[in-house]
Short mmCIF file of C-alpha atoms in Angstrom, two decimals:
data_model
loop_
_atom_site.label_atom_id
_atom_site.label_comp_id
_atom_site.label_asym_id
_atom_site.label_seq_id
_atom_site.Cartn_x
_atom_site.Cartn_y
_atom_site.Cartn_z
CA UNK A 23 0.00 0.00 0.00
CA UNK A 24 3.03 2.83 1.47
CA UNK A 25 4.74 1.59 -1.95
CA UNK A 26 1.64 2.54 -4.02
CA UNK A 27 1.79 6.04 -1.99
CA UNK A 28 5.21 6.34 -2.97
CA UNK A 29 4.96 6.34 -6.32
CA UNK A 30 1.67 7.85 -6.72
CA UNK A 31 2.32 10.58 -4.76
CA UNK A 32 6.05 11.56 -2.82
CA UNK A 33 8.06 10.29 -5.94
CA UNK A 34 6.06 13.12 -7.80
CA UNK A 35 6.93 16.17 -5.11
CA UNK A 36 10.34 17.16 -4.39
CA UNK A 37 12.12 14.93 -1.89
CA UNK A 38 12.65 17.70 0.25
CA UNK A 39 9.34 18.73 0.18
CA UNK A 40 7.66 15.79 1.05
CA UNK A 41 10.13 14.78 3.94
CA UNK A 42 8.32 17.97 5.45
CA UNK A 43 5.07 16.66 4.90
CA UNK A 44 5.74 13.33 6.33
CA UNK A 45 7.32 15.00 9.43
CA UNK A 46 4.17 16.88 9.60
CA UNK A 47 2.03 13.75 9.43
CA UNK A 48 3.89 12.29 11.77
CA UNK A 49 3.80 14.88 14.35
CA UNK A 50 0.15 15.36 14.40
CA UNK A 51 -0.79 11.84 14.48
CA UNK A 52 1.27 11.71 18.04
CA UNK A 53 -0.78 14.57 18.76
CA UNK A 54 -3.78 12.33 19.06
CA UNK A 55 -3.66 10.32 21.85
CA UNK A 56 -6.14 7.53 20.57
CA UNK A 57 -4.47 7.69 16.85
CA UNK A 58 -1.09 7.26 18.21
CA UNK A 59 -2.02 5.05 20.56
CA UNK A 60 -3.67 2.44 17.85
CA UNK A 61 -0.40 3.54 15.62
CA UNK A 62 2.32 2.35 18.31
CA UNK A 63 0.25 -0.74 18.50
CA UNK A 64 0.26 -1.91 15.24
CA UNK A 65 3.59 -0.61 14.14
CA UNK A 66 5.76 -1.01 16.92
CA UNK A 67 5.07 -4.29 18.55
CA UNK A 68 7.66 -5.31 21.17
CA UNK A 69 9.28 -8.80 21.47
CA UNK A 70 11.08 -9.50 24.78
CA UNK A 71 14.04 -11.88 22.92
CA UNK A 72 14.59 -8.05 21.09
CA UNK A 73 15.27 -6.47 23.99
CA UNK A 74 18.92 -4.34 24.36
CA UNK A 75 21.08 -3.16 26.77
CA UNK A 76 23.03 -0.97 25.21
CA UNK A 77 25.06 2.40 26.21
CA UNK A 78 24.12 2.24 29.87
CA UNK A 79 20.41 1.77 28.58
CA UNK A 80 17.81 -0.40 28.22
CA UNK A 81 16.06 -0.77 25.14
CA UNK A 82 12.90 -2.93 23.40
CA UNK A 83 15.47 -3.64 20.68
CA UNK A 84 18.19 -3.03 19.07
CA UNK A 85 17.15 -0.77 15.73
CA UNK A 86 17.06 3.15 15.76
CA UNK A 87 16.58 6.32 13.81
CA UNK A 88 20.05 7.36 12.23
CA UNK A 89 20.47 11.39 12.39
CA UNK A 90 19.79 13.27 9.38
CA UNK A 91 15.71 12.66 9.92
CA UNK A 92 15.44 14.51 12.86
CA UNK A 93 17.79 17.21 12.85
CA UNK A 94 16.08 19.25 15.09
CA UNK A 95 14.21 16.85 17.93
CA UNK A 96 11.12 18.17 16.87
CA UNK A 97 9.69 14.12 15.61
CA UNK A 98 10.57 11.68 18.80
CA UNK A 99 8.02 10.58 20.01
CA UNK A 100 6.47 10.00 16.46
CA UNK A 101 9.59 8.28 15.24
CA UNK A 102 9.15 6.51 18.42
CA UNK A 103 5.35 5.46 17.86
CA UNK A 104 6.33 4.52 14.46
CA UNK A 105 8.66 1.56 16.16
CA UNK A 106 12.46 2.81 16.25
CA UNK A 107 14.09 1.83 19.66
CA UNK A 108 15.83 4.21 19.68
CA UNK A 109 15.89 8.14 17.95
CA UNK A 110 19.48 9.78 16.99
CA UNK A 111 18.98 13.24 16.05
CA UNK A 112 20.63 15.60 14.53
CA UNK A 113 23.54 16.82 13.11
CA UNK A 114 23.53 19.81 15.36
CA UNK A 115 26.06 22.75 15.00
CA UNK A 116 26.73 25.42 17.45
CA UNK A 117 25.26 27.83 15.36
CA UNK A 118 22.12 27.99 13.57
CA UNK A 119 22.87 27.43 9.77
CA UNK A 120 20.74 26.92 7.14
CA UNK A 121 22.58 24.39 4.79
CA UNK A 122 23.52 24.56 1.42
CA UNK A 123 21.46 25.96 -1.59
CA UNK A 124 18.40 23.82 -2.99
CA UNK A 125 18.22 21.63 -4.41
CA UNK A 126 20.12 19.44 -2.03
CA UNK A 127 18.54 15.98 -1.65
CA UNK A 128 17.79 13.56 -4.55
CA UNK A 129 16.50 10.58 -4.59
CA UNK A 130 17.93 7.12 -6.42
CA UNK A 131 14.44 5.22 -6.86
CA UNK A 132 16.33 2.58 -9.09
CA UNK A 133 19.08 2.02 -6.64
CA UNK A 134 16.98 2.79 -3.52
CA UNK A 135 19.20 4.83 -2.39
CA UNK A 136 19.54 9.31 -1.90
CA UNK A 137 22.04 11.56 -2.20
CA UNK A 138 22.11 14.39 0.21
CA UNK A 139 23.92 17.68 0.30
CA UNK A 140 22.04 19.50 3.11
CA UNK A 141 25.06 21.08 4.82
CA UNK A 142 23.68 20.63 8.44
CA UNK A 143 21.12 22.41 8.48
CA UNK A 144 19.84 23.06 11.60
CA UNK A 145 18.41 25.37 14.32
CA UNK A 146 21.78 25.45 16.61
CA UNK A 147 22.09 23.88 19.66
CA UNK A 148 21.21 27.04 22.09
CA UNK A 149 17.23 26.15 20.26
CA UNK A 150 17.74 22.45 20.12
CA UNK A 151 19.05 21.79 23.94
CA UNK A 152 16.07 24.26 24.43
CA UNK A 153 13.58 21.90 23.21
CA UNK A 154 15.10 18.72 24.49
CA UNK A 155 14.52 21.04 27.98
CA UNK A 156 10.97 21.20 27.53
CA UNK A 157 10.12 17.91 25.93
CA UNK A 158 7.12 15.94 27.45
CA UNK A 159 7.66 12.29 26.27
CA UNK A 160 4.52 10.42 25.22
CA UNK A 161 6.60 7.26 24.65
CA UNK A 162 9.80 6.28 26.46
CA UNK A 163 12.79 6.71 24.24
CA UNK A 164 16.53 6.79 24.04
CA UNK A 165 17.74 9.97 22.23
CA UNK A 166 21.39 10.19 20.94
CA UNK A 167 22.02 13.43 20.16
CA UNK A 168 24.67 13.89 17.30
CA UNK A 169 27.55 17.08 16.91
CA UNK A 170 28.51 18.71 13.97
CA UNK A 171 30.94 21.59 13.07
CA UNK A 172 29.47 24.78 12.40
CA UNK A 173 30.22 25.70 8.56
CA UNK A 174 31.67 29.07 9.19
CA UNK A 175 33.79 28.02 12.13
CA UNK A 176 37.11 27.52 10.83
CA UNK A 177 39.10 24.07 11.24
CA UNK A 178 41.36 25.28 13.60
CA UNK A 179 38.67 26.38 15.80
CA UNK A 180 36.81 23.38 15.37
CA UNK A 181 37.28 21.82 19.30
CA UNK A 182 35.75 25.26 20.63
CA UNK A 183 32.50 24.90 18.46
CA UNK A 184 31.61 21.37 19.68
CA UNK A 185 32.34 21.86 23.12
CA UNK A 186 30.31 24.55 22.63
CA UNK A 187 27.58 22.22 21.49
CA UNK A 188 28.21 19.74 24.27
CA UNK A 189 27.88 22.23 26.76
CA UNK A 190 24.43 22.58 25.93
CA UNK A 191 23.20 19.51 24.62
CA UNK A 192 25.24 16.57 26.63
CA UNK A 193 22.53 16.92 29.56
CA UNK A 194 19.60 16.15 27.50
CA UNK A 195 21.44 13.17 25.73
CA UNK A 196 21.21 9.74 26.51
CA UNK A 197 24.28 9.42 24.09
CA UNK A 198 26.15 11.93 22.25
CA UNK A 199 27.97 11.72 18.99
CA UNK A 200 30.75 13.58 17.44
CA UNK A 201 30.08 13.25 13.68
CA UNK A 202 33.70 14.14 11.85
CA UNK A 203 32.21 11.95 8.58
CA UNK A 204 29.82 14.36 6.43
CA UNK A 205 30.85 14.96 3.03
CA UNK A 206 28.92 18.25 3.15
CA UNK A 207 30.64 20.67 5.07
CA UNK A 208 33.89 21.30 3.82
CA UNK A 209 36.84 19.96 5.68
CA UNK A 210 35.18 18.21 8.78
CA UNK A 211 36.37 15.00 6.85
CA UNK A 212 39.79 16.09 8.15
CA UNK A 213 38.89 15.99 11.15
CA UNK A 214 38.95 12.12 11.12
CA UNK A 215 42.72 11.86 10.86
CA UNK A 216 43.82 10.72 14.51
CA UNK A 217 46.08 13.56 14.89
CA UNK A 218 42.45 15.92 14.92
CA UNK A 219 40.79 13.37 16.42
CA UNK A 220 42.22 12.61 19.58
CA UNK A 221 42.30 16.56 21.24
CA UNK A 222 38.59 17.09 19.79
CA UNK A 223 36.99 13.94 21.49
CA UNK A 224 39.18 14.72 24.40
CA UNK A 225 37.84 17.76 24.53
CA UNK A 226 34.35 16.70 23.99
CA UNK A 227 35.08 14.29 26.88
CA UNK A 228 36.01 16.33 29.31
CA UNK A 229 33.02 19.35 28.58
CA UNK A 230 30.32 16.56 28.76
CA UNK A 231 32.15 15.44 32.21
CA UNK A 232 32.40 19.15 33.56
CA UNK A 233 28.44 19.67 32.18
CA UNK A 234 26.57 16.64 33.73
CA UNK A 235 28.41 15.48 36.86
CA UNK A 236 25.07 13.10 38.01
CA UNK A 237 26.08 10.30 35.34
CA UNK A 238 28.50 9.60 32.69
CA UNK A 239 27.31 10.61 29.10
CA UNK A 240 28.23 7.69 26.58
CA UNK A 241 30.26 9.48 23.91
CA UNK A 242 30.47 7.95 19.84
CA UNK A 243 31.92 8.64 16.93
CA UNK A 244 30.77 8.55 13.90
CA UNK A 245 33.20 7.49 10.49
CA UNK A 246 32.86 7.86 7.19
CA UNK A 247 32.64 4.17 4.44
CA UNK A 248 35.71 6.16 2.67
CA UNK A 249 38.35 5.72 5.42
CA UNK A 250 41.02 3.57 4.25
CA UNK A 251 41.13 0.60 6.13
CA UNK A 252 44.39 1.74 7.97
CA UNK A 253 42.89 4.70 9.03
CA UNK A 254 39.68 2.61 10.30
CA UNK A 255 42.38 0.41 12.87
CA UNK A 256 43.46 4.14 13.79
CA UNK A 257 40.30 5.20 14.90
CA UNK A 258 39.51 1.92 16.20
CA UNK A 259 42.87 1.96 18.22
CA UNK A 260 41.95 5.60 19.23
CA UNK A 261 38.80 4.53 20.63
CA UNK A 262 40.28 1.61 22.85
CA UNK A 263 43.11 4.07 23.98
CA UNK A 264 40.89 7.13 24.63
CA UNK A 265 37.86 4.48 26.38
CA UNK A 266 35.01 6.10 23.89
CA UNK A 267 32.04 4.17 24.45
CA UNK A 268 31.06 3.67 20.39
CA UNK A 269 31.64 4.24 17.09
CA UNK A 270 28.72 4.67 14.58
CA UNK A 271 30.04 2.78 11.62
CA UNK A 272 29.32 4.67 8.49
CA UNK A 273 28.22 7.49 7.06
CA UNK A 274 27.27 8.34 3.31
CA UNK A 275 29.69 7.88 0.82
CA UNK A 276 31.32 9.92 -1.55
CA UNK A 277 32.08 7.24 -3.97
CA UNK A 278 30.25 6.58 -7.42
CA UNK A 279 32.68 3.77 -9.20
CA UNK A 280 32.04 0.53 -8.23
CA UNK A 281 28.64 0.43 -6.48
CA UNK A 282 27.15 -0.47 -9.33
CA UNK A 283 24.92 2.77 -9.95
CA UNK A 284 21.81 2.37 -12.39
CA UNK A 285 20.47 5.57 -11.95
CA UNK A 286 20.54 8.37 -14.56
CA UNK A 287 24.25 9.05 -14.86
CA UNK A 288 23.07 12.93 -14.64
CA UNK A 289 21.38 12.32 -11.03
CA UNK A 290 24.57 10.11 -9.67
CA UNK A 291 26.95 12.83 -10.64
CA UNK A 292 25.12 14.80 -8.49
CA UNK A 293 27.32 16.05 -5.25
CA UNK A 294 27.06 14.44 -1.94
CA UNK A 295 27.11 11.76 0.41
CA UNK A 296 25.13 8.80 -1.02
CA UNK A 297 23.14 6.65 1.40
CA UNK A 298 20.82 3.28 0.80
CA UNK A 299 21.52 0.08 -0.83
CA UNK A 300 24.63 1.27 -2.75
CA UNK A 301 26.71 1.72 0.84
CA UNK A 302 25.73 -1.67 2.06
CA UNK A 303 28.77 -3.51 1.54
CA UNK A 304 31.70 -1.18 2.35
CA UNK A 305 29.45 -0.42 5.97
CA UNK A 306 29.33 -4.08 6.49
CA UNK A 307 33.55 -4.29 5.71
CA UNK A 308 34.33 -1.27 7.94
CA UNK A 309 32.30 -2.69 10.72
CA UNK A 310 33.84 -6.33 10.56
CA UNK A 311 36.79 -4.66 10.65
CA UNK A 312 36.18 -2.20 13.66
CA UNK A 313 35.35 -5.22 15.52
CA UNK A 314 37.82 -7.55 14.40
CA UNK A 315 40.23 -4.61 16.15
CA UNK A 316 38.05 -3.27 19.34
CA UNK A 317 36.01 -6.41 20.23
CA UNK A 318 33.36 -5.91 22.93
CA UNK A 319 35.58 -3.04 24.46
CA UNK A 320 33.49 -0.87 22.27
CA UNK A 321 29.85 -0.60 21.67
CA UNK A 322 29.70 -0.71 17.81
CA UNK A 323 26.53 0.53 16.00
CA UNK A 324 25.96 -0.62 12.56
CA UNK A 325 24.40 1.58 9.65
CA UNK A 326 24.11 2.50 5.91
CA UNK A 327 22.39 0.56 3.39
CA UNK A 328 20.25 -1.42 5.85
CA UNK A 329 16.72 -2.10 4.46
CA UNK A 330 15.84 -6.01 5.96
CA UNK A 331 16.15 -7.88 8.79
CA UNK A 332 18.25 -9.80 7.36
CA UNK A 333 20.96 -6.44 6.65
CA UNK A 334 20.08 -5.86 10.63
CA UNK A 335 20.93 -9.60 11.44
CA UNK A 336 24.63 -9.76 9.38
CA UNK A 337 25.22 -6.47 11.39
CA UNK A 338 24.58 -7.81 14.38
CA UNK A 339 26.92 -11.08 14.01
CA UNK A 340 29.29 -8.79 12.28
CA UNK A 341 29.73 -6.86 15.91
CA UNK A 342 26.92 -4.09 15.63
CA UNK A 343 24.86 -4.19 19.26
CA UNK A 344 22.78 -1.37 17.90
CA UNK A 345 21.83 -1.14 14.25
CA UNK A 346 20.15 2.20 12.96
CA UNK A 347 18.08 3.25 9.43
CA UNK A 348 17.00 5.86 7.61
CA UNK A 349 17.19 5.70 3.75
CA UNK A 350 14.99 2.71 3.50
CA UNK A 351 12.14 4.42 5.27
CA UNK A 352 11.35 6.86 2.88
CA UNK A 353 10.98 3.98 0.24
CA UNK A 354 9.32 1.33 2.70
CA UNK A 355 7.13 3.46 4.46
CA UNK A 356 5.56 3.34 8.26
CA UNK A 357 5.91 -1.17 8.51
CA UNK A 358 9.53 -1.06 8.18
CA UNK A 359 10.11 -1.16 11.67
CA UNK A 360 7.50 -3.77 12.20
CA UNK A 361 8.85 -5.68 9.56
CA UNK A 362 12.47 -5.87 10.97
CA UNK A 363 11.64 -6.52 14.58
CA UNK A 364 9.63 -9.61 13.14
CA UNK A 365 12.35 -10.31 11.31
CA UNK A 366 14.77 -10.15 13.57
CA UNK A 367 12.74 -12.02 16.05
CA UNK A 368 12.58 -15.02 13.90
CA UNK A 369 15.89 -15.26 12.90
CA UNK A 370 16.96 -15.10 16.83
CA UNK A 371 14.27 -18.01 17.43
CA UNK A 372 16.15 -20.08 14.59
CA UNK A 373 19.65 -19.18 15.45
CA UNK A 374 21.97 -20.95 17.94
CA UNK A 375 21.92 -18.22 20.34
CA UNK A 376 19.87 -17.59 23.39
CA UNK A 377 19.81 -13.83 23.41
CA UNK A 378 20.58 -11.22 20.72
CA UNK A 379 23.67 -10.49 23.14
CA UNK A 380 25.15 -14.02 22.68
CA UNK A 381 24.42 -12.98 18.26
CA UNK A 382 26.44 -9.45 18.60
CA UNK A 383 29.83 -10.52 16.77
CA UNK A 384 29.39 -14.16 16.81
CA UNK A 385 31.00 -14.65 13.49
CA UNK A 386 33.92 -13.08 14.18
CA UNK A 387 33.55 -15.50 17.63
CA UNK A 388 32.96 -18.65 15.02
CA UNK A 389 35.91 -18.25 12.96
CA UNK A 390 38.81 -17.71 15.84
CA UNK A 391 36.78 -20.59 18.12
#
């Protein structure tokens, strides 16, 4: 039926157009308490063999919202009734920007995949930790709350501008992310390299500490599919040395060759980071190979080109304990969650392990046994 809706309707407006329409559907069925109610129930069932601890939380599974959907925490408890375990929103910059020109997001129907160029836009995290302040929660949720640099904010002033962010958000965040790994905001891709690395998360470290003394905010970061692979043991070593609590394994891409592209030529050429089906495979390797390095010293959450339960499942044995989406919803619609719980579920129920703990690297486990 959603797939019928796609293509009679959303594959018709401009993608950026009707991912504000959807947001706004989506915010005034939560509205409704007997709408949302009847929603959460028949899109977000919960199975107990899902359930996740996870980042000093505890979770009715294991698959969330990746950031770029909810850049502003204004859709939570929606993306919540609509079945994600947990919400990561974001990318939010110290400043209030508002992203590159339009047209800026384009979708690859053919290779179910988009590209973005959006730039972080955003409201700024003064607005943002203001409305994480004065959020009511209809439904329970675990919010991740992802950092960007601020466009204008020079790269040797980088450290100041997300401490400056973490300083105001790292109270309202059940887990906070330092995203170095967007294509679209010229040289934060830099910032990857160890040598940047290790004084920013540091630093990010040490202003979450200072900010919220009650508990320890879990910090991640987030890498990009284009990292060679020595620079993925770097980070990987960085992590284990530095005791970060996660690494969000991968962004978009900026690659073209080699993914096997069917899309107009003239739409692929188009500038960005590409996310969907296309990324699939080089998230998958950098993951293996972030746990083949860190183990379970490091909570490792899998995403890009995820679209089954089965992509969620080779995650998960891969090493991902949390596995998050976003490209597939916009072409599978409101059951996707459903779907991959169920899915997940039964593949638990027909697996040799007893939780979905014992499944979290257990090929990597298989192969050195």
């Amino acid at each position: 039926m959603y797939r019928l809706f796609f293509h009679l309707i959303f594959k018709r407006m401009d993608p950026e157009q009707a991912h504000h329409l959807a947001f706004r559907w989506i915010q005034l069925a939560v509205r409704i308490p007997v709408l949302r109610t009847f929603l959460a129930a028949a899109l977000a069932p919960r199975y107990r063999e899902l359930r996740t601890e996870a980042l000093g939380r505890r979770m009715h599974g294991p698959f969330g919202l990746a950031a770029g959907f909810d850049k502003n925490a204004v859709a939570i408890d929606g993306m919540t009734m609509l079945g994600f375990d947990h919400v990561e929103i974001g990318t939010v910059t110290a400043q209030p920007q508002p992203g590159n020109p339009k047209k800026r997001l384009f979708r690859l129907v053919a290779d179910r995949a988009l590209i973005n160029r959006m730039g972080f836009n955003n409201d700024g995290s003064a607005s943002v930790a203001a409305r994480l302040a004065a959020r009511n929660p209809v439904f329970p949720a675990t919010v991740g709350v992802n950092i960007g640099k601020t466009k204008v904010v020079p790269e040797d002033e980088a450290v100041a501008d997300y401490v400056t962010s973490t300083e105001r958000l790292a109270r309202h965040a059940d887990y906070l992310v330092v995203n170095v790994s967007s294509p679209n905001t010229p040289g934060l891709r830099n910032l990857q390299a160890v040598d940047h690395l290790r004084p920013l998360l540091t630093a990010v470290r040490e202003a979450a500490d200072r900010t919220v003394t009650g508990r320890r905010v879990p910090l991640l970061v987030k890498i990009a599919p284009d990292l060679a692979d020595a620079d993925v043991d770097a980070v990987a070593d960085l992590a284990v040395e530095l005791g970060l609590d996660g690494i969000i394994a991968t962004n978009t891409t900026i690659a073209r060759e080699g993914l096997g592209l069917v899309s107009d030529p003239k739409l692929t050429a188009e500038t960005g980071g590409l996310s969907g089906a296309p990324v699939k495979e080089r998230s998958l390797e950098v993951l293996r190979r972030l746990y083949a390095r860190v183990g379970d010293t490091v909570t490792l959450i899998g995403v890009g080109g995820i679209e089954t339960a089965e992509d969620a499942w080779q995650r998960i044995l891969a090493g991902a304990t949390l596995v998050q989406g976003y490209s597939a919803f916009i072409y599978q619609g409101p059951f996707w969650c459903r779907a991959i719980h169920k899915g997940l579920a039964a593949r638990l129920r027909n697996s040799p392990y007893a939780t979905l703990a014992d499944a979290v690297g257990a090929e990597h486990k298989k192969v050195t046994a």
